[in-house]
């Protein structure tokens, strides 16, 4: 009898060795997964999911997550796309980025299954490169009687579109066929980059914007899924949310190194990988964040709806500086409050942190009918210039069913607008020689501007000095870009109006009419190649030609730039004494990583003309 049982056991082992739990539907050509062996567990299995790496990529995060996943030992790793920066028309650049990404995932001890996002395929060339390297863009496989379907949510979408997702008739037909062929699997997982179900239903964005419903093919996929157990995973929105549809779980994942404000798990904004354990009863899921582990109910659909409402309300209160009515220490501004909802809204606005500023009125209370706007004139007197505490407006909104808030809305931007720095331009009796050497008499006379800060505030790694002069014909600017590693500066762009911003460069924004809206944008890289445009009503007109004279000089510890811009090309006459214009100065330093320097610091991008400093013309 013992001998019989021994033979049966041997037979079972041998039979098990011959069976292969992994099957797929690709007959030939490249396969969209790495060639590592599965880390098999005979009773149940585990797999990990990594989310968006790009779309504001933060370097090193995805690679760090790879190390963490190796410690966890899943059988394999899935993804939801956006793996490279992409959006390039250069095959060489795209291949370079793919090589870089492949080198990272090849550090995994287990297979990694690829799936395309909009950053991976944004034009036909990128689609062809993907298929050459990774094979089909949608495919399926079975592992231990569980069906995995990887979809291409970008089929036939206009390149560069973020607002639509589409599944072609061919792909939908293929999905239906795969599902029919595999009716009796114990579970089904679907992976896609863009969340097809939300684009099908219509979607309200966090800022209150609405994407209307679209017939994108996903409705037929949902119908084909009925009657089976399944789970859906997507990315793209960089904000974790769990949904329930047709009695099944649908997830949008946060990021694994992609752009995020990282405001925390309860707001769905955090770096994570997803750990899925496939048990006999179905999948058990855990979110593994760098700073901890979270379950699947971090943000459910109702939580997201509450966040939408809160964000919409906070955006309804805006402050506008009444420049003409301001004095040296007295700021007048208008608070504009709108009720965006179809029911009456009661409001309570109260000022906090008023040690440095006396604000009148200090409190506003009332109600607004549906869709109505309230405007309130407010005076703020600066009573303590040494105290840097910024006043905040504590806002609470009450509706029939719910109270929202309190929210604290800062006046930081308003006060920086009031405290705009004033720079001086001196009159040049003799035109400086535009040779980049900065040894002309006028530059000794001009006042040095050296208040550059990092774009979001803070001390710069190296200083940048500017001097400004003018005469009846031209505006003159001289820059000294201090650089201890002068041999490392970048100047790859060689054509006029090319993307000189990607090199070591200087940019100038000049609001000649001082309307705080329209301005000229001029940039020069460290090789003297320039770019000019006119920004009008928020749009850039590159046909504008300033025909500026400029010269660059490279020195042992700096590079210098000298510029002459004709007033006639700025469509204005030479300014008179004490006349002002809006001014922003910007330096991009590429050595040892990119550093953006601004004067004045706008704590954000350059194109904010309301926040520009002032340039005053002296005789």
Coordinates of C-alpha atoms in Angstrom, one line a residue, residues 64-567:
X64 CA 13.0 53.2 -5.4
X65 CA 9.6 51.4 -5.7
X66 CA 11.3 48.7 -7.8
X67 CA 13.6 48.0 -4.8
X68 CA 10.7 47.9 -2.5
X69 CA 8.8 45.5 -4.7
X70 CA 11.8 43.1 -4.9
X71 CA 11.7 43.0 -1.1
X72 CA 8.0 42.0 -1.2
X73 CA 8.6 39.1 -3.7
X74 CA 5.4 39.1 -5.8
X75 CA 5.1 36.6 -8.6
X76 CA 5.0 39.4 -11.2
X77 CA 4.3 43.1 -11.6
X78 CA 1.6 44.9 -13.6
X79 CA 1.3 48.6 -14.5
X80 CA -1.2 51.2 -15.8
X81 CA 1.0 53.1 -18.2
X82 CA 2.8 56.5 -18.5
X83 CA 6.2 54.9 -18.2
X84 CA 8.4 57.5 -20.1
X85 CA 8.2 61.3 -20.5
X86 CA 7.3 60.9 -24.2
X87 CA 5.5 63.6 -26.2
X88 CA 8.5 63.7 -28.5
X89 CA 8.9 63.6 -32.3
X90 CA 12.4 62.3 -32.1
X91 CA 12.7 58.5 -32.4
X92 CA 16.2 58.7 -30.8
X93 CA 14.9 60.5 -27.8
X94 CA 11.9 58.1 -27.3
X95 CA 14.3 55.1 -27.7
X96 CA 16.6 56.6 -25.1
X97 CA 13.7 57.1 -22.6
X98 CA 12.5 53.5 -23.3
X99 CA 16.1 52.2 -22.7
X100 CA 16.2 54.1 -19.4
X101 CA 12.9 52.7 -18.3
X102 CA 13.8 49.1 -19.3
X103 CA 17.0 49.3 -17.4
X104 CA 15.0 50.2 -14.2
X105 CA 12.4 47.4 -14.6
X106 CA 15.0 44.9 -15.5
X107 CA 16.2 45.2 -11.9
X108 CA 13.0 43.4 -10.9
X109 CA 13.4 39.8 -9.9
X110 CA 10.1 38.9 -11.6
X111 CA 8.3 39.6 -14.9
X112 CA 7.0 43.1 -15.6
X113 CA 4.0 43.5 -17.9
X114 CA 3.9 46.7 -20.0
X115 CA 0.8 48.8 -20.9
X116 CA 0.8 52.0 -22.8
X117 CA -0.3 55.4 -21.5
X118 CA -0.6 58.8 -23.3
X119 CA 3.0 59.6 -22.4
X120 CA 4.2 56.4 -24.0
X121 CA 2.2 56.7 -27.2
X122 CA 1.4 60.3 -28.2
X123 CA 2.0 60.1 -32.0
X124 CA 2.2 57.4 -34.7
X125 CA 6.0 57.2 -34.5
X126 CA 5.8 56.4 -30.8
X127 CA 3.1 53.8 -31.4
X128 CA 5.4 52.1 -34.0
X129 CA 8.4 52.2 -31.7
X130 CA 6.2 50.6 -28.9
X131 CA 5.1 47.8 -31.1
X132 CA 8.6 47.1 -32.4
X133 CA 10.0 46.9 -28.9
X134 CA 7.1 45.5 -26.8
X135 CA 4.7 44.0 -29.3
X136 CA 0.9 44.3 -29.1
X137 CA -0.6 47.2 -27.3
X138 CA -3.5 45.1 -25.9
X139 CA -3.2 41.5 -24.9
X140 CA -4.4 38.9 -22.4
X141 CA -2.9 36.1 -20.4
X142 CA -4.0 33.5 -17.8
X143 CA -2.1 32.8 -14.6
X144 CA -3.3 30.1 -12.2
X145 CA -6.8 30.2 -13.7
X146 CA -7.1 34.0 -13.4
X147 CA -7.6 36.0 -16.6
X148 CA -5.6 39.3 -17.0
X149 CA -6.7 41.6 -19.8
X150 CA -4.4 44.6 -20.7
X151 CA -6.2 47.2 -22.8
X152 CA -5.1 50.1 -24.9
X153 CA -7.3 53.1 -23.8
X154 CA -5.7 55.4 -26.4
X155 CA -6.7 53.8 -29.7
X156 CA -7.7 56.3 -32.4
X157 CA -7.4 59.2 -29.9
X158 CA -6.0 62.4 -31.3
X159 CA -2.3 62.6 -30.2
X160 CA -1.9 64.8 -27.2
X161 CA -5.5 64.5 -26.1
X162 CA -6.0 64.2 -22.3
X163 CA -9.8 64.6 -22.4
X164 CA -10.9 61.5 -24.4
X165 CA -10.3 57.8 -24.2
X166 CA -11.4 55.3 -26.8
X167 CA -11.5 51.5 -27.4
X168 CA -11.8 50.7 -31.1
X169 CA -14.4 48.3 -32.5
X170 CA -11.6 45.8 -33.2
X171 CA -10.4 45.9 -29.6
X172 CA -13.9 45.7 -28.1
X173 CA -14.6 42.7 -30.4
X174 CA -11.3 41.1 -29.2
X175 CA -12.2 41.7 -25.5
X176 CA -15.6 40.0 -26.0
X177 CA -14.0 37.1 -27.7
X178 CA -11.4 36.6 -24.9
X179 CA -14.1 36.8 -22.3
X180 CA -16.3 34.2 -24.0
X181 CA -13.3 31.9 -24.5
X182 CA -12.5 32.1 -20.8
X183 CA -15.9 31.9 -19.2
X184 CA -14.9 29.7 -16.4
X185 CA -11.8 31.4 -14.9
X186 CA -12.0 32.1 -11.2
X187 CA -11.4 35.8 -11.6
X188 CA -10.8 38.5 -14.2
X189 CA -8.6 41.6 -13.9
X190 CA -8.7 44.5 -16.4
X191 CA -5.9 47.0 -16.7
X192 CA -6.0 50.3 -18.7
X193 CA -4.4 53.7 -18.5
X194 CA -7.3 56.1 -18.9
X195 CA -10.4 55.1 -16.8
X196 CA -12.8 54.1 -19.6
X197 CA -15.9 53.9 -17.4
X198 CA -15.7 57.5 -16.3
X199 CA -15.3 58.8 -19.8
X200 CA -18.3 56.6 -20.8
X201 CA -20.4 58.0 -17.9
X202 CA -19.2 61.6 -17.9
X203 CA -16.9 63.0 -15.3
X204 CA -16.6 65.9 -12.9
X205 CA -13.0 67.1 -12.4
X206 CA -11.6 68.2 -9.0
X207 CA -11.8 71.8 -10.0
X208 CA -15.5 71.5 -11.0
X209 CA -15.0 71.1 -14.8
X210 CA -17.1 68.5 -16.5
X211 CA -16.2 66.0 -19.3
X212 CA -19.5 64.9 -20.9
X213 CA -20.4 61.3 -21.5
X214 CA -18.9 59.6 -24.5
X215 CA -19.6 56.5 -26.5
X216 CA -16.0 55.2 -26.2
X217 CA -16.7 51.4 -26.6
X218 CA -16.3 50.7 -22.9
X219 CA -20.1 50.2 -22.4
X220 CA -19.9 47.0 -24.5
X221 CA -16.9 45.8 -22.5
X222 CA -18.9 46.3 -19.3
X223 CA -21.8 44.3 -20.8
X224 CA -19.5 41.5 -21.8
X225 CA -18.2 41.4 -18.2
X226 CA -21.6 40.8 -16.6
X227 CA -22.0 37.5 -14.8
X228 CA -18.4 37.1 -13.8
X229 CA -16.2 38.3 -10.9
X230 CA -13.7 40.9 -11.9
X231 CA -11.7 44.0 -10.8
X232 CA -10.6 47.0 -12.9
X233 CA -7.4 49.1 -12.5
X234 CA -6.6 52.4 -14.2
X235 CA -4.3 55.4 -13.8
X236 CA -3.9 58.8 -15.6
X237 CA -5.7 61.0 -13.0
X238 CA -2.9 60.7 -10.4
X239 CA -5.5 60.6 -7.7
X240 CA -6.5 57.4 -6.0
X241 CA -10.3 56.7 -5.9
X242 CA -12.3 53.5 -5.5
X243 CA -15.6 53.1 -7.4
X244 CA -18.3 50.4 -7.4
X245 CA -19.8 49.6 -10.8
X246 CA -22.1 46.7 -11.5
X247 CA -21.3 45.3 -8.1
X248 CA -17.6 45.1 -8.9
X249 CA -14.6 47.2 -7.8
X250 CA -13.0 49.8 -10.1
X251 CA -9.9 51.6 -9.0
X252 CA -8.0 54.7 -10.2
X253 CA -4.5 54.5 -8.8
X254 CA -2.4 57.4 -7.5
X255 CA 1.2 57.6 -8.7
X256 CA 4.6 55.9 -8.5
X257 CA 6.7 58.9 -9.1
X258 CA 4.4 60.9 -11.4
X259 CA 3.3 64.5 -10.7
X260 CA 1.4 64.9 -7.4
X261 CA 1.1 67.4 -4.6
X262 CA 1.5 64.4 -2.2
X263 CA -1.2 65.9 0.0
X264 CA -1.7 62.4 1.6
X265 CA -3.6 59.2 1.5
X266 CA -6.9 60.7 2.7
X267 CA -6.8 63.0 -0.4
X268 CA -5.7 60.1 -2.7
X269 CA -2.4 61.8 -3.5
X270 CA 0.6 59.7 -2.5
X271 CA 3.3 57.5 -4.0
X272 CA 2.3 53.8 -3.9
X273 CA 2.4 50.4 -5.3
X274 CA -0.6 48.1 -5.0
X275 CA -0.2 44.6 -3.5
X276 CA -2.8 42.1 -4.6
X277 CA -3.1 38.6 -3.1
X278 CA -5.3 36.3 -5.2
X279 CA -7.1 34.0 -2.7
X280 CA -9.7 31.3 -3.2
X281 CA -12.4 33.8 -2.4
X282 CA -11.0 36.6 -4.6
X283 CA -8.4 39.3 -4.5
X284 CA -7.3 41.1 -1.3
X285 CA -5.7 44.4 -2.0
X286 CA -3.4 46.7 0.0
X287 CA -1.9 50.0 -0.9
X288 CA 1.8 50.1 0.0
X289 CA 2.9 53.7 0.3
X290 CA 6.5 54.8 1.0
X291 CA 5.3 56.0 4.4
X292 CA 2.9 53.2 5.3
X293 CA 0.3 50.7 4.2
X294 CA -3.3 51.7 3.4
X295 CA -6.4 49.7 2.7
X296 CA -8.6 50.1 -0.5
X297 CA -11.1 52.5 1.1
X298 CA -8.7 55.5 1.4
X299 CA -10.9 57.5 -0.9
X300 CA -14.3 56.2 -2.0
X301 CA -16.6 57.9 -4.6
X302 CA -18.5 60.0 -2.0
X303 CA -15.2 61.2 -0.5
X304 CA -14.2 62.4 -3.9
X305 CA -17.5 64.2 -4.5
X306 CA -17.0 66.0 -1.1
X307 CA -13.5 67.1 -2.2
X308 CA -14.9 68.4 -5.5
X309 CA -17.4 70.5 -3.7
X310 CA -14.8 71.8 -1.2
X311 CA -12.4 72.7 -4.0
X312 CA -15.1 74.4 -6.1
X313 CA -16.1 76.5 -3.1
X314 CA -12.6 77.6 -2.2
X315 CA -12.1 78.8 -5.8
X316 CA -15.2 81.0 -5.5
X317 CA -13.4 83.6 -3.3
X318 CA -10.9 85.7 -5.1
X319 CA -9.0 88.9 -4.3
X320 CA -8.2 91.7 -6.8
X321 CA -5.9 94.6 -6.0
X322 CA -7.2 98.1 -6.7
X323 CA -3.8 99.4 -7.7
X324 CA -4.9 103.0 -8.4
X325 CA -6.3 103.4 -4.9
X326 CA -3.3 102.0 -3.0
X327 CA -0.8 104.1 -1.1
X328 CA 2.6 103.4 0.4
X329 CA 1.3 101.4 3.4
X330 CA -2.5 101.1 2.6
X331 CA -3.8 98.4 0.3
X332 CA -7.3 98.4 -1.1
X333 CA -8.6 95.3 -2.7
X334 CA -11.9 93.7 -3.7
X335 CA -13.1 90.3 -2.5
X336 CA -15.3 88.6 -5.0
X337 CA -17.5 85.7 -3.8
X338 CA -19.7 83.6 -6.1
X339 CA -22.4 81.0 -5.2
X340 CA -22.0 78.3 -7.9
X341 CA -24.8 76.1 -6.6
X342 CA -28.6 76.0 -7.2
X343 CA -29.5 76.7 -3.5
X344 CA -28.9 79.7 -1.2
X345 CA -25.4 79.9 0.3
X346 CA -24.7 81.5 3.7
X347 CA -21.1 82.8 4.1
X348 CA -18.9 83.9 7.0
X349 CA -15.6 85.5 6.2
X350 CA -13.3 86.3 9.1
X351 CA -9.7 87.5 9.0
X352 CA -6.9 85.7 10.9
X353 CA -3.2 86.5 11.5
X354 CA -3.8 90.3 11.5
X355 CA -0.7 91.3 13.6
X356 CA 1.0 92.9 10.6
X357 CA -2.1 94.2 8.8
X358 CA -5.2 95.9 10.1
X359 CA -8.1 94.8 7.9
X360 CA -11.4 96.6 7.6
X361 CA -14.0 95.1 7.7
X362 CA -12.6 92.3 9.7
X363 CA -15.6 90.1 9.3
X364 CA -18.3 89.7 6.5
X365 CA -21.4 87.7 7.0
X366 CA -24.5 87.2 4.8
X367 CA -26.1 85.1 2.1
X368 CA -26.0 84.7 -1.7
X369 CA -28.9 83.5 -3.9
X370 CA -28.1 80.7 -6.4
X371 CA -25.6 81.8 -9.1
X372 CA -25.2 85.3 -7.6
X373 CA -21.9 87.1 -6.9
X374 CA -21.0 89.4 -4.0
X375 CA -18.3 92.1 -4.1
X376 CA -16.8 93.6 -1.0
X377 CA -14.3 96.5 -0.8
X378 CA -11.6 95.9 1.8
X379 CA -8.9 98.1 3.2
X380 CA -5.7 96.7 4.7
X381 CA -3.2 99.0 6.5
X382 CA 0.3 97.7 7.1
X383 CA 1.0 98.4 10.8
X384 CA 4.1 96.3 11.4
X385 CA 6.5 95.8 8.4
X386 CA 8.9 93.6 10.5
X387 CA 6.1 91.1 11.1
X388 CA 6.0 88.8 8.0
X389 CA 2.8 86.9 9.1
X390 CA 0.4 86.7 6.2
X391 CA -3.3 87.3 6.9
X392 CA -5.7 84.5 6.1
X393 CA -9.4 84.6 5.4
X394 CA -11.2 82.0 7.4
X395 CA -14.2 81.1 5.2
X396 CA -17.3 78.9 6.1
X397 CA -20.2 78.2 3.7
X398 CA -23.5 76.9 5.0
X399 CA -26.2 75.2 2.8
X400 CA -29.5 73.7 3.8
X401 CA -28.0 70.2 4.1
X402 CA -24.4 70.8 5.0
X403 CA -21.8 73.2 6.3
X404 CA -18.5 73.4 4.3
X405 CA -15.3 74.5 5.8
X406 CA -13.8 76.3 7.5
X407 CA -11.2 76.9 4.8
X408 CA -8.2 79.2 5.3
X409 CA -7.4 81.2 2.2
X410 CA -4.1 83.1 2.2
X411 CA -3.5 86.7 0.9
X412 CA 0.1 85.8 0.2
X413 CA -0.2 86.5 -3.6
X414 CA -2.1 89.7 -3.0
X415 CA 0.5 91.1 -0.6
X416 CA 3.4 90.1 -2.9
X417 CA 1.5 92.0 -5.7
X418 CA 1.2 95.0 -3.4
X419 CA 4.9 94.8 -2.5
X420 CA 6.2 94.5 -6.1
X421 CA 9.9 95.5 -6.2
X422 CA 10.7 98.6 -8.2
X423 CA 13.9 98.4 -10.3
X424 CA 15.6 101.4 -11.9
X425 CA 16.7 102.0 -15.5
X426 CA 19.3 104.8 -15.9
X427 CA 19.6 107.1 -19.0
X428 CA 22.5 106.3 -21.2
X429 CA 24.2 109.4 -22.5
X430 CA 26.4 107.2 -24.7
X431 CA 25.2 103.9 -26.2
X432 CA 27.0 100.9 -24.7
X433 CA 28.9 98.7 -27.1
X434 CA 26.9 95.4 -27.4
X435 CA 29.8 93.1 -27.0
X436 CA 29.0 91.2 -23.8
X437 CA 31.9 92.7 -21.9
X438 CA 30.0 95.1 -19.6
X439 CA 32.8 97.6 -19.4
X440 CA 30.9 100.7 -20.6
X441 CA 30.5 103.7 -18.4
X442 CA 26.7 103.3 -18.2
X443 CA 27.0 99.9 -16.5
X444 CA 29.0 101.5 -13.7
X445 CA 26.2 104.1 -13.3
X446 CA 23.3 101.7 -13.4
X447 CA 22.0 100.2 -10.1
X448 CA 22.6 96.4 -9.7
X449 CA 19.6 94.1 -9.4
X450 CA 20.7 91.0 -7.4
X451 CA 17.5 89.9 -5.7
X452 CA 17.0 86.7 -7.7
X453 CA 15.3 83.9 -5.8
X454 CA 14.4 80.3 -6.7
X455 CA 11.1 80.1 -8.5
X456 CA 9.3 78.9 -5.4
X457 CA 11.4 81.0 -3.0
X458 CA 14.7 80.4 -1.3
X459 CA 18.3 81.3 -1.9
X460 CA 19.8 80.5 -5.3
X461 CA 22.9 78.3 -5.6
X462 CA 24.8 81.0 -7.5
X463 CA 24.0 84.8 -7.9
X464 CA 22.8 86.5 -11.0
X465 CA 23.3 90.3 -11.4
X466 CA 21.4 92.6 -13.8
X467 CA 21.7 96.3 -14.8
X468 CA 19.2 98.2 -16.9
X469 CA 19.6 101.4 -19.0
X470 CA 17.9 103.1 -21.8
X471 CA 18.1 106.0 -24.3
X472 CA 15.8 107.4 -27.0
X473 CA 16.3 104.4 -29.2
X474 CA 16.8 101.3 -27.1
X475 CA 16.3 99.5 -23.9
X476 CA 19.6 98.0 -22.6
X477 CA 20.0 95.1 -20.3
X478 CA 23.3 93.6 -18.9
X479 CA 23.4 90.2 -17.1
X480 CA 26.2 88.6 -15.1
X481 CA 25.5 84.9 -14.6
X482 CA 27.9 83.7 -12.0
X483 CA 29.0 80.1 -12.8
X484 CA 31.9 78.3 -11.0
X485 CA 31.6 75.4 -13.5
X486 CA 31.5 77.4 -16.7
X487 CA 32.6 74.5 -18.9
X488 CA 29.3 72.7 -18.0
X489 CA 26.9 75.3 -19.3
X490 CA 24.5 74.1 -22.0
X491 CA 23.7 75.7 -25.3
X492 CA 22.2 73.0 -27.6
X493 CA 19.7 75.2 -29.4
X494 CA 21.2 76.8 -32.6
X495 CA 18.2 78.3 -34.4
X496 CA 16.3 81.6 -33.7
X497 CA 13.0 81.0 -31.9
X498 CA 14.0 77.5 -30.9
X499 CA 13.5 76.2 -27.4
X500 CA 16.3 78.2 -25.8
X501 CA 14.6 77.7 -22.5
X502 CA 16.0 74.2 -22.3
X503 CA 19.6 75.6 -22.2
X504 CA 21.4 77.9 -19.8
X505 CA 19.5 81.0 -20.6
X506 CA 18.1 84.4 -19.6
X507 CA 14.4 85.3 -20.1
X508 CA 12.9 88.8 -20.0
X509 CA 9.1 89.6 -19.7
X510 CA 8.3 93.2 -20.4
X511 CA 4.9 94.7 -19.9
X512 CA 5.4 98.0 -21.8
X513 CA 1.8 99.2 -21.5
X514 CA 1.7 98.2 -17.8
X515 CA -1.8 96.7 -18.3
X516 CA -0.7 93.6 -16.2
X517 CA -2.1 91.4 -19.0
X518 CA 0.0 91.6 -22.3
X519 CA 3.7 91.6 -22.5
X520 CA 6.8 90.8 -24.6
X521 CA 8.8 87.6 -24.0
X522 CA 12.4 87.6 -24.9
X523 CA 15.0 84.9 -24.2
X524 CA 18.7 84.3 -25.0
X525 CA 20.8 81.2 -24.4
X526 CA 24.4 81.1 -23.4
X527 CA 25.4 80.9 -27.1
X528 CA 23.5 84.1 -28.0
X529 CA 20.6 82.4 -29.8
X530 CA 17.4 84.2 -29.1
X531 CA 13.7 83.7 -29.0
X532 CA 11.0 86.5 -29.1
X533 CA 7.3 86.5 -28.8
X534 CA 4.4 88.7 -27.8
X535 CA 1.9 87.4 -25.3
X536 CA -1.5 88.8 -26.0
X537 CA -4.6 87.7 -24.1
X538 CA -2.7 84.7 -22.8
X539 CA -1.6 83.5 -26.2
X540 CA 1.9 83.6 -27.7
X541 CA 2.5 85.3 -31.0
X542 CA 5.9 84.0 -32.3
X543 CA 5.7 86.1 -35.5
X544 CA 6.8 89.0 -33.3
X545 CA 10.4 90.0 -34.2
X546 CA 12.2 92.3 -31.8
X547 CA 15.4 92.3 -33.8
X548 CA 17.3 92.7 -30.6
X549 CA 21.1 93.2 -30.7
X550 CA 22.8 90.9 -28.2
X551 CA 26.2 89.4 -27.3
X552 CA 27.5 86.8 -24.9
X553 CA 31.0 86.7 -23.3
X554 CA 32.3 83.6 -21.4
X555 CA 34.6 84.2 -18.5
X556 CA 36.4 81.8 -16.1
X557 CA 33.6 82.1 -13.4
X558 CA 30.7 83.6 -15.3
X559 CA 29.0 84.2 -18.5
X560 CA 27.7 87.7 -19.4
X561 CA 25.0 88.9 -21.7
X562 CA 24.4 92.3 -23.2
X563 CA 21.1 93.2 -25.0
X564 CA 19.7 96.2 -26.9
X565 CA 16.0 96.1 -27.8
X566 CA 14.7 98.9 -30.0
X567 CA 11.7 100.8 -28.6

